[in-house]
Short mmCIF file of C-alpha atoms and ligand atoms in Angstrom, two decimals:
data_model
loop_
_atom_site.label_atom_id
_atom_site.label_comp_id
_atom_site.label_asym_id
_atom_site.label_seq_id
_atom_site.Cartn_x
_atom_site.Cartn_y
_atom_site.Cartn_z
CA UNK Z 1 243.22 169.83 82.14
CA UNK Z 2 245.36 171.88 84.45
CA UNK Z 3 243.23 174.47 86.25
CA UNK Z 4 244.16 178.11 85.93
CA UNK Z 5 244.97 178.23 89.65
CA UNK Z 6 247.23 175.17 89.45
CA UNK Z 7 249.01 176.66 86.44
CA UNK Z 8 249.58 179.98 88.22
CA UNK Z 9 250.80 178.38 91.40
CA UNK Z 10 253.00 175.96 89.45
CA UNK Z 11 254.61 178.82 87.55
CA UNK Z 12 255.31 180.70 90.77
CA UNK Z 13 256.68 177.64 92.54
CA UNK Z 14 259.11 176.95 89.70
CA UNK Z 15 260.28 180.52 89.84
CA UNK Z 16 260.74 180.53 93.58
CA UNK Z 17 262.74 177.29 93.42
CA UNK Z 18 264.91 178.72 90.64
CA UNK Z 19 265.58 181.86 92.64
CA UNK Z 20 266.48 179.88 95.75
CA UNK Z 21 268.83 177.77 93.69
CA UNK Z 22 270.75 180.89 92.70
CA UNK Z 23 271.25 182.07 96.24
CA UNK Z 24 274.21 181.23 98.48
CA UNK Z 25 273.76 178.10 100.62
CA UNK Z 26 271.68 178.98 103.68
CA UNK Z 27 270.54 182.25 102.17
CA UNK Z 28 267.03 183.10 101.20
CA UNK Z 29 266.19 185.30 98.25
CA UNK Z 30 262.50 186.13 98.41
CA UNK Z 31 260.54 186.58 95.20
CA UNK Z 32 258.26 189.58 94.71
CA UNK Z 33 255.84 190.67 91.98
CA UNK Z 34 254.78 194.11 90.76
CA UNK Z 35 252.94 195.15 87.59
CA UNK Z 36 254.88 198.39 87.38
CA UNK Z 37 258.07 199.01 85.45
CA UNK Z 38 261.53 199.36 87.00
CA UNK Z 39 261.93 202.81 88.50
CA UNK Z 40 258.29 203.03 89.58
CA UNK Z 41 258.22 204.01 93.28
CA UNK Z 42 256.57 200.77 94.51
CA UNK Z 43 259.10 198.61 92.64
CA UNK Z 44 261.98 200.66 94.04
CA UNK Z 45 260.56 200.60 97.58
CA UNK Z 46 260.48 196.78 97.60
CA UNK Z 47 264.01 196.65 96.14
CA UNK Z 48 265.06 199.05 98.91
CA UNK Z 49 263.68 196.63 101.52
CA UNK Z 50 265.66 193.83 99.85
CA UNK Z 51 268.91 195.85 99.89
CA UNK Z 52 268.46 196.80 103.53
CA UNK Z 53 267.74 193.17 104.45
CA UNK Z 54 270.86 192.03 102.64
CA UNK Z 55 272.95 194.69 104.43
CA UNK Z 56 271.56 193.78 107.85
CA UNK Z 57 271.94 190.00 107.41
CA UNK Z 58 275.31 189.78 105.63
CA UNK Z 59 273.55 188.84 102.38
CA UNK Z 60 271.66 185.94 103.91
CA UNK Z 61 268.32 187.52 102.90
CA UNK Z 62 267.27 189.59 99.93
CA UNK Z 63 264.42 190.19 97.51
CA UNK Z 64 264.26 189.60 93.77
CA UNK Z 65 261.48 191.77 92.26
CA UNK Z 66 259.78 190.51 89.09
CA UNK Z 67 258.53 193.86 87.79
CA UNK Z 68 256.44 194.94 84.79
CA UNK Z 69 253.87 192.21 85.26
CA UNK Z 70 256.34 189.37 84.53
CA UNK Z 71 254.37 187.14 86.89
CA UNK Z 72 250.99 188.11 85.47
CA UNK Z 73 247.93 189.96 86.62
CA UNK Z 74 247.67 191.39 90.12
CA UNK Z 75 244.88 189.02 91.22
CA UNK Z 76 246.97 186.05 90.07
CA UNK Z 77 250.01 187.17 92.02
CA UNK Z 78 247.86 187.41 95.15
CA UNK Z 79 246.88 183.75 94.63
CA UNK Z 80 250.54 182.80 94.11
CA UNK Z 81 251.44 184.49 97.38
CA UNK Z 82 248.55 182.88 99.25
CA UNK Z 83 249.74 179.45 98.17
CA UNK Z 84 253.38 180.24 98.94
CA UNK Z 85 254.50 179.94 95.30
CA UNK Z 86 256.09 183.39 95.57
CA UNK Z 87 256.83 185.34 98.72
CA UNK Z 88 255.61 188.88 98.13
CA UNK Z 89 253.38 190.93 95.89
CA UNK Z 90 252.64 194.62 95.69
CA UNK Z 91 249.13 195.26 94.42
CA UNK Z 92 246.52 197.97 94.45
CA UNK Z 93 243.59 197.58 96.87
CA UNK Z 94 241.45 197.20 93.72
CA UNK Z 95 242.88 193.68 93.30
CA UNK Z 96 241.86 192.88 96.88
CA UNK Z 97 238.39 194.46 97.05
CA UNK Z 98 236.43 191.28 96.39
CA UNK Z 99 238.35 188.97 98.73
CA UNK Z 100 239.01 191.48 101.53
CA UNK Z 101 235.95 193.73 101.93
CA UNK Z 102 237.69 196.22 104.25
CA UNK Z 103 239.92 197.27 101.32
CA UNK Z 104 236.81 198.66 99.62
CA UNK Z 105 236.55 201.58 102.02
CA UNK Z 106 239.85 203.36 101.16
CA UNK Z 107 238.98 202.82 97.47
CA UNK Z 108 235.57 204.51 97.76
CA UNK Z 109 235.03 207.74 95.84
CA UNK Z 110 235.86 210.89 97.77
CA UNK Z 111 236.48 209.11 101.09
CA UNK Z 112 239.73 211.09 101.48
CA UNK Z 113 239.94 214.87 101.26
CA UNK Z 114 243.62 214.99 100.33
CA UNK Z 115 246.88 213.06 100.14
CA UNK Z 116 247.60 214.14 103.73
CA UNK Z 117 244.28 212.74 104.92
CA UNK Z 118 244.90 209.44 103.11
CA UNK Z 119 248.40 209.16 104.64
CA UNK Z 120 247.13 209.96 108.14
CA UNK Z 121 244.44 207.30 107.88
CA UNK Z 122 246.62 204.59 106.31
CA UNK Z 123 249.44 205.24 108.81
CA UNK Z 124 246.96 205.12 111.66
CA UNK Z 125 244.38 202.76 113.08
CA UNK Z 126 242.29 202.36 109.88
CA UNK Z 127 245.37 201.23 107.93
CA UNK Z 128 246.40 198.85 110.69
CA UNK Z 129 242.93 197.23 110.63
CA UNK Z 130 243.05 196.74 106.86
CA UNK Z 131 246.51 195.13 107.15
CA UNK Z 132 245.35 192.78 109.93
CA UNK Z 133 242.42 191.70 107.74
CA UNK Z 134 244.80 190.02 105.27
CA UNK Z 135 245.61 187.34 107.88
CA UNK Z 136 242.19 185.79 107.24
CA UNK Z 137 243.45 184.23 103.99
CA UNK Z 138 247.02 183.13 104.48
CA UNK Z 139 248.65 186.54 104.02
CA UNK Z 140 250.70 188.95 106.07
CA UNK Z 141 250.02 192.62 105.30
CA UNK Z 142 253.44 194.27 105.51
CA UNK Z 143 252.62 197.88 104.68
CA UNK Z 144 250.41 200.26 102.72
CA UNK Z 145 251.83 202.53 100.04
CA UNK Z 146 250.26 205.61 98.39
CA UNK Z 147 248.92 205.33 94.90
CA UNK Z 148 248.20 208.95 94.09
CA UNK Z 149 244.76 210.16 93.11
CA UNK Z 150 242.90 208.44 90.28
CA UNK Z 151 241.36 210.53 87.48
CA UNK Z 152 239.66 209.76 84.18
CA UNK Z 153 241.43 210.04 80.79
CA UNK Z 154 240.31 209.21 77.29
CA UNK Z 155 241.01 209.48 73.59
CA UNK Z 156 237.89 211.50 72.70
CA UNK Z 157 237.12 214.63 74.70
CA UNK Z 158 237.57 216.67 77.86
CA UNK Z 159 235.28 215.42 80.65
CA UNK Z 160 233.70 218.06 82.91
CA UNK Z 161 230.61 216.34 84.32
CA UNK Z 162 229.31 212.75 84.57
CA UNK Z 163 227.13 213.43 81.50
CA UNK Z 164 230.31 213.90 79.42
CA UNK Z 165 231.26 210.27 80.09
CA UNK Z 166 228.02 208.91 78.67
CA UNK Z 167 228.69 206.22 76.07
CA UNK Z 168 232.46 206.09 76.73
CA UNK Z 169 234.01 202.70 77.46
CA UNK Z 170 236.31 203.34 80.38
CA UNK Z 171 238.67 200.62 81.58
CA UNK Z 172 238.55 199.89 85.30
CA UNK Z 173 240.49 197.30 87.32
CA UNK Z 174 238.68 193.94 87.58
CA UNK Z 175 236.95 194.69 90.91
CA UNK Z 176 233.21 194.90 91.56
CA UNK Z 177 233.58 198.19 93.32
CA UNK Z 178 235.55 199.75 90.47
CA UNK Z 179 232.92 198.58 88.00
CA UNK Z 180 230.33 200.35 90.16
CA UNK Z 181 232.54 203.44 90.39
CA UNK Z 182 232.89 203.56 86.62
CA UNK Z 183 229.15 203.31 86.19
CA UNK Z 184 228.48 205.95 88.88
CA UNK Z 185 230.92 208.34 87.20
CA UNK Z 186 228.69 208.11 84.13
CA UNK Z 187 230.78 205.77 81.95
CA UNK Z 188 230.43 202.32 80.48
CA UNK Z 189 233.00 200.48 82.69
CA UNK Z 190 235.15 197.78 81.08
CA UNK Z 191 237.19 195.61 83.48
CA UNK Z 192 240.63 194.70 82.12
CA UNK Z 193 243.98 193.95 83.69
CA UNK Z 194 246.59 196.74 83.77
CA UNK Z 195 248.79 195.12 81.14
CA UNK Z 196 245.96 195.14 78.59
CA UNK Z 197 245.08 198.83 78.79
CA UNK Z 198 247.62 200.33 76.37
CA UNK Z 199 246.78 198.02 73.47
CA UNK Z 200 243.03 198.28 74.20
CA UNK Z 201 243.28 202.06 73.85
CA UNK Z 202 245.20 201.68 70.61
CA UNK Z 203 242.70 199.26 69.10
CA UNK Z 204 239.69 201.28 70.39
CA UNK Z 205 238.38 198.40 72.43
CA UNK Z 206 238.08 201.14 75.08
CA UNK Z 207 237.89 204.94 74.89
CA UNK Z 208 239.75 205.61 78.08
CA UNK Z 209 240.63 204.51 81.59
CA UNK Z 210 241.19 205.92 85.05
CA UNK Z 211 244.36 205.91 87.11
CA UNK Z 212 246.96 208.08 88.82
CA UNK Z 213 249.06 210.31 86.60
CA UNK Z 214 252.29 208.42 87.19
CA UNK Z 215 250.78 205.12 85.98
CA UNK Z 216 249.28 207.00 83.02
CA UNK Z 217 252.78 208.07 82.12
CA UNK Z 218 254.85 205.00 83.03
CA UNK Z 219 252.51 202.71 81.06
CA UNK Z 220 252.80 205.17 78.13
CA UNK Z 221 249.01 205.40 77.83
CA UNK Z 222 249.41 209.18 77.43
CA UNK Z 223 250.72 208.51 73.92
CA UNK Z 224 247.21 207.43 72.94
CA UNK Z 225 244.81 209.19 75.35
CA UNK Z 226 245.19 212.96 75.13
CA UNK Z 227 242.43 214.16 77.51
CA UNK Z 228 243.13 213.97 81.24
CA UNK Z 229 240.25 215.20 83.41
CA UNK Z 230 240.76 215.85 87.13
CA UNK Z 231 237.91 213.78 88.59
CA UNK Z 232 240.07 212.83 91.64
CA UNK Z 233 237.56 210.09 92.40
CA UNK Z 234 239.71 207.54 94.30
CA UNK Z 235 242.95 207.33 96.26
CA UNK Z 236 242.77 203.51 96.33
CA UNK Z 237 246.11 202.69 98.04
CA UNK Z 238 248.59 199.85 97.45
CA UNK Z 239 249.42 196.91 99.73
CA UNK Z 240 252.64 194.93 100.11
CA UNK Z 241 251.59 191.38 100.98
CA UNK Z 242 253.60 188.37 102.04
CA UNK Z 243 252.71 184.71 102.14
CA UNK Z 244 252.21 183.47 105.67
CA UNK Z 245 254.29 180.38 104.81
CA UNK Z 246 257.16 182.53 103.57
CA UNK Z 247 256.93 184.71 106.66
CA UNK Z 248 256.98 181.70 108.95
CA UNK Z 249 260.05 180.32 107.20
CA UNK Z 250 261.96 183.35 108.50
CA UNK Z 251 263.43 183.36 112.00
CA UNK Z 252 261.93 185.69 114.58
CA UNK Z 253 264.67 188.39 114.22
CA UNK Z 254 264.29 188.37 110.41
CA UNK Z 255 260.53 188.69 110.71
CA UNK Z 256 260.97 191.72 112.95
CA UNK Z 257 263.56 193.19 110.60
CA UNK Z 258 261.28 192.74 107.60
CA UNK Z 259 258.30 194.33 109.36
CA UNK Z 260 260.45 197.29 110.41
CA UNK Z 261 261.93 197.77 106.94
CA UNK Z 262 258.50 197.51 105.32
CA UNK Z 263 257.19 200.35 107.45
CA UNK Z 264 260.37 202.37 106.83
CA UNK Z 265 259.92 201.83 103.10
CA UNK Z 266 256.65 203.80 103.19
CA UNK Z 267 258.28 207.26 103.58
CA UNK Z 268 260.95 206.16 101.09
CA UNK Z 269 258.24 205.28 98.55
CA UNK Z 270 256.40 208.53 99.23
CA UNK Z 271 259.51 210.59 98.58
CA UNK Z 272 259.96 208.90 95.20
CA UNK Z 273 256.21 209.08 94.52
CA UNK Z 274 255.95 212.82 95.12
CA UNK Z 275 258.81 213.52 92.69
CA UNK Z 276 257.42 211.05 90.12
CA UNK Z 277 253.98 212.61 90.23
CA UNK Z 278 255.28 216.12 89.52
CA UNK Z 279 257.56 214.83 86.75
CA UNK Z 280 254.75 212.82 85.19
CA UNK Z 281 252.43 215.81 85.07
CA UNK Z 282 255.09 217.93 83.37
CA UNK Z 283 256.00 215.21 80.95
CA UNK Z 284 252.46 214.35 79.79
CA UNK Z 285 251.73 218.07 79.34
CA UNK Z 286 254.87 218.37 77.23
CA UNK Z 287 253.63 215.41 75.16
CA UNK Z 288 250.45 217.30 74.30
CA UNK Z 289 247.99 215.91 76.86
CA UNK Z 290 245.25 218.42 77.72
CA UNK Z 291 244.51 218.56 81.45
CA UNK Z 292 241.21 220.04 82.60
CA UNK Z 293 239.46 220.68 85.94
CA UNK Z 294 236.03 219.07 86.43
CA UNK Z 295 232.82 219.69 88.36
CA UNK Z 296 233.92 217.74 91.45
CA UNK Z 297 230.64 218.38 93.28
CA UNK Z 298 228.76 216.74 90.40
CA UNK Z 299 231.04 213.65 90.47
CA UNK Z 300 230.78 213.43 94.25
CA UNK Z 301 226.97 213.63 94.10
CA UNK Z 302 226.87 211.00 91.34
CA UNK Z 303 228.94 208.52 93.37
CA UNK Z 304 227.31 209.20 96.78
CA UNK Z 305 224.58 206.51 96.41
CA UNK Z 306 227.24 203.85 95.72
CA UNK Z 307 229.14 204.89 98.85
CA UNK Z 308 225.94 204.69 100.92
CA UNK Z 309 225.15 201.24 99.50
CA UNK Z 310 228.56 199.88 100.44
CA UNK Z 311 228.28 201.36 103.92
CA UNK Z 312 225.21 199.20 104.57
CA UNK Z 313 227.82 196.70 105.86
CA UNK Z 314 228.50 197.70 109.53
CA UNK Z 315 232.24 196.80 109.39
CA UNK Z 316 232.72 198.98 106.34
CA UNK Z 317 230.68 201.78 107.93
CA UNK Z 318 232.85 201.65 111.07
CA UNK Z 319 236.08 201.89 109.05
CA UNK Z 320 234.61 204.69 106.92
CA UNK Z 321 233.59 206.71 110.02
CA UNK Z 322 237.08 206.28 111.50
CA UNK Z 323 238.69 207.45 108.25
CA UNK Z 324 236.36 210.45 108.04
CA UNK Z 325 237.11 211.38 111.68
CA UNK Z 326 240.75 211.89 110.62
CA UNK Z 327 239.82 214.35 107.80
C1 GTR J 1 247.89 201.51 89.52
C2 GTR J 1 248.37 200.59 90.60
C3 GTR J 1 248.63 199.24 90.00
C4 GTR J 1 247.45 198.72 89.23
C5 GTR J 1 246.90 199.76 88.29
C6 GTR J 1 245.58 199.33 87.67
O1 GTR J 1 247.61 202.77 90.07
O2 GTR J 1 249.56 201.08 91.14
O3 GTR J 1 248.97 198.37 91.04
O4 GTR J 1 246.45 198.29 90.11
O5 GTR J 1 246.71 201.00 88.94
O6 GTR J 1 244.72 200.18 87.50
O7 GTR J 1 245.43 198.15 87.33
#
């Protein structure tokens, strides 16, 4: 029987070949994956890179983004990229936590004090180290995008303290650290892929989930879950990753162009993200979602032992200390 990995890679390879077939002779249209819908800031940032590449190379290079999870779950797209079946994927650090331990640190609860702190750290040396770490497994880390702050939401009640989450099945991304975070927050964590969350809320397989407010809105989960509680427990950022093979197929000037455009796409994405976040908040409120503040000190205290456990690894501790020194 065909293994899952072979099936995933085969699917991606077919797609990449089809896309190349469409392009002009000598041109290279790169394929990219994203679980978010068209219009979501990460999708638009990668399209922006593609447009700028096309402009700068007389249409010899571009990017075709398969959005809305057309190529499957985030973890699977990372495999496809590693094996060169597609060129790029944009995923949350949650999808990378198990394979790339350094990505755990920026996902840890309350490691960042604010959006500004997260941006400073990801634009600086800590972010550069995380990106370099992707080289260990056939990837090129192109840039790090913001993801907004993750909070808990559910169909049942307003959450103020960890005790309020007792007995609630809360979806978390399939990552060991997010399962631990869910448990530390007081919930019964249920790992599922992003695409499964809406229907799982509808069918009561889960009571809630945790994410940033823009994903809560763009995935339409707010139609089902009416209690949004400001736990602000993780800023887990997003990475744009490229296959090393795909990168090496480019000439030196195109590699440099792509690296430059990827870093220029970060402020572009942030501009869209800031607007989207404000719009999402207004729109979920208008749809009847109740937003409440929480006892942040209680959530921070509840998750502190998990942070300490993870920091038993000296490399993670070093990255954590460097991030905290930028607070
Ligand atoms: C979003 C993130 C997605 C995906 C999703 C999830 O915030 O942008 O890439 O990881 O969370 O929870 O699965």
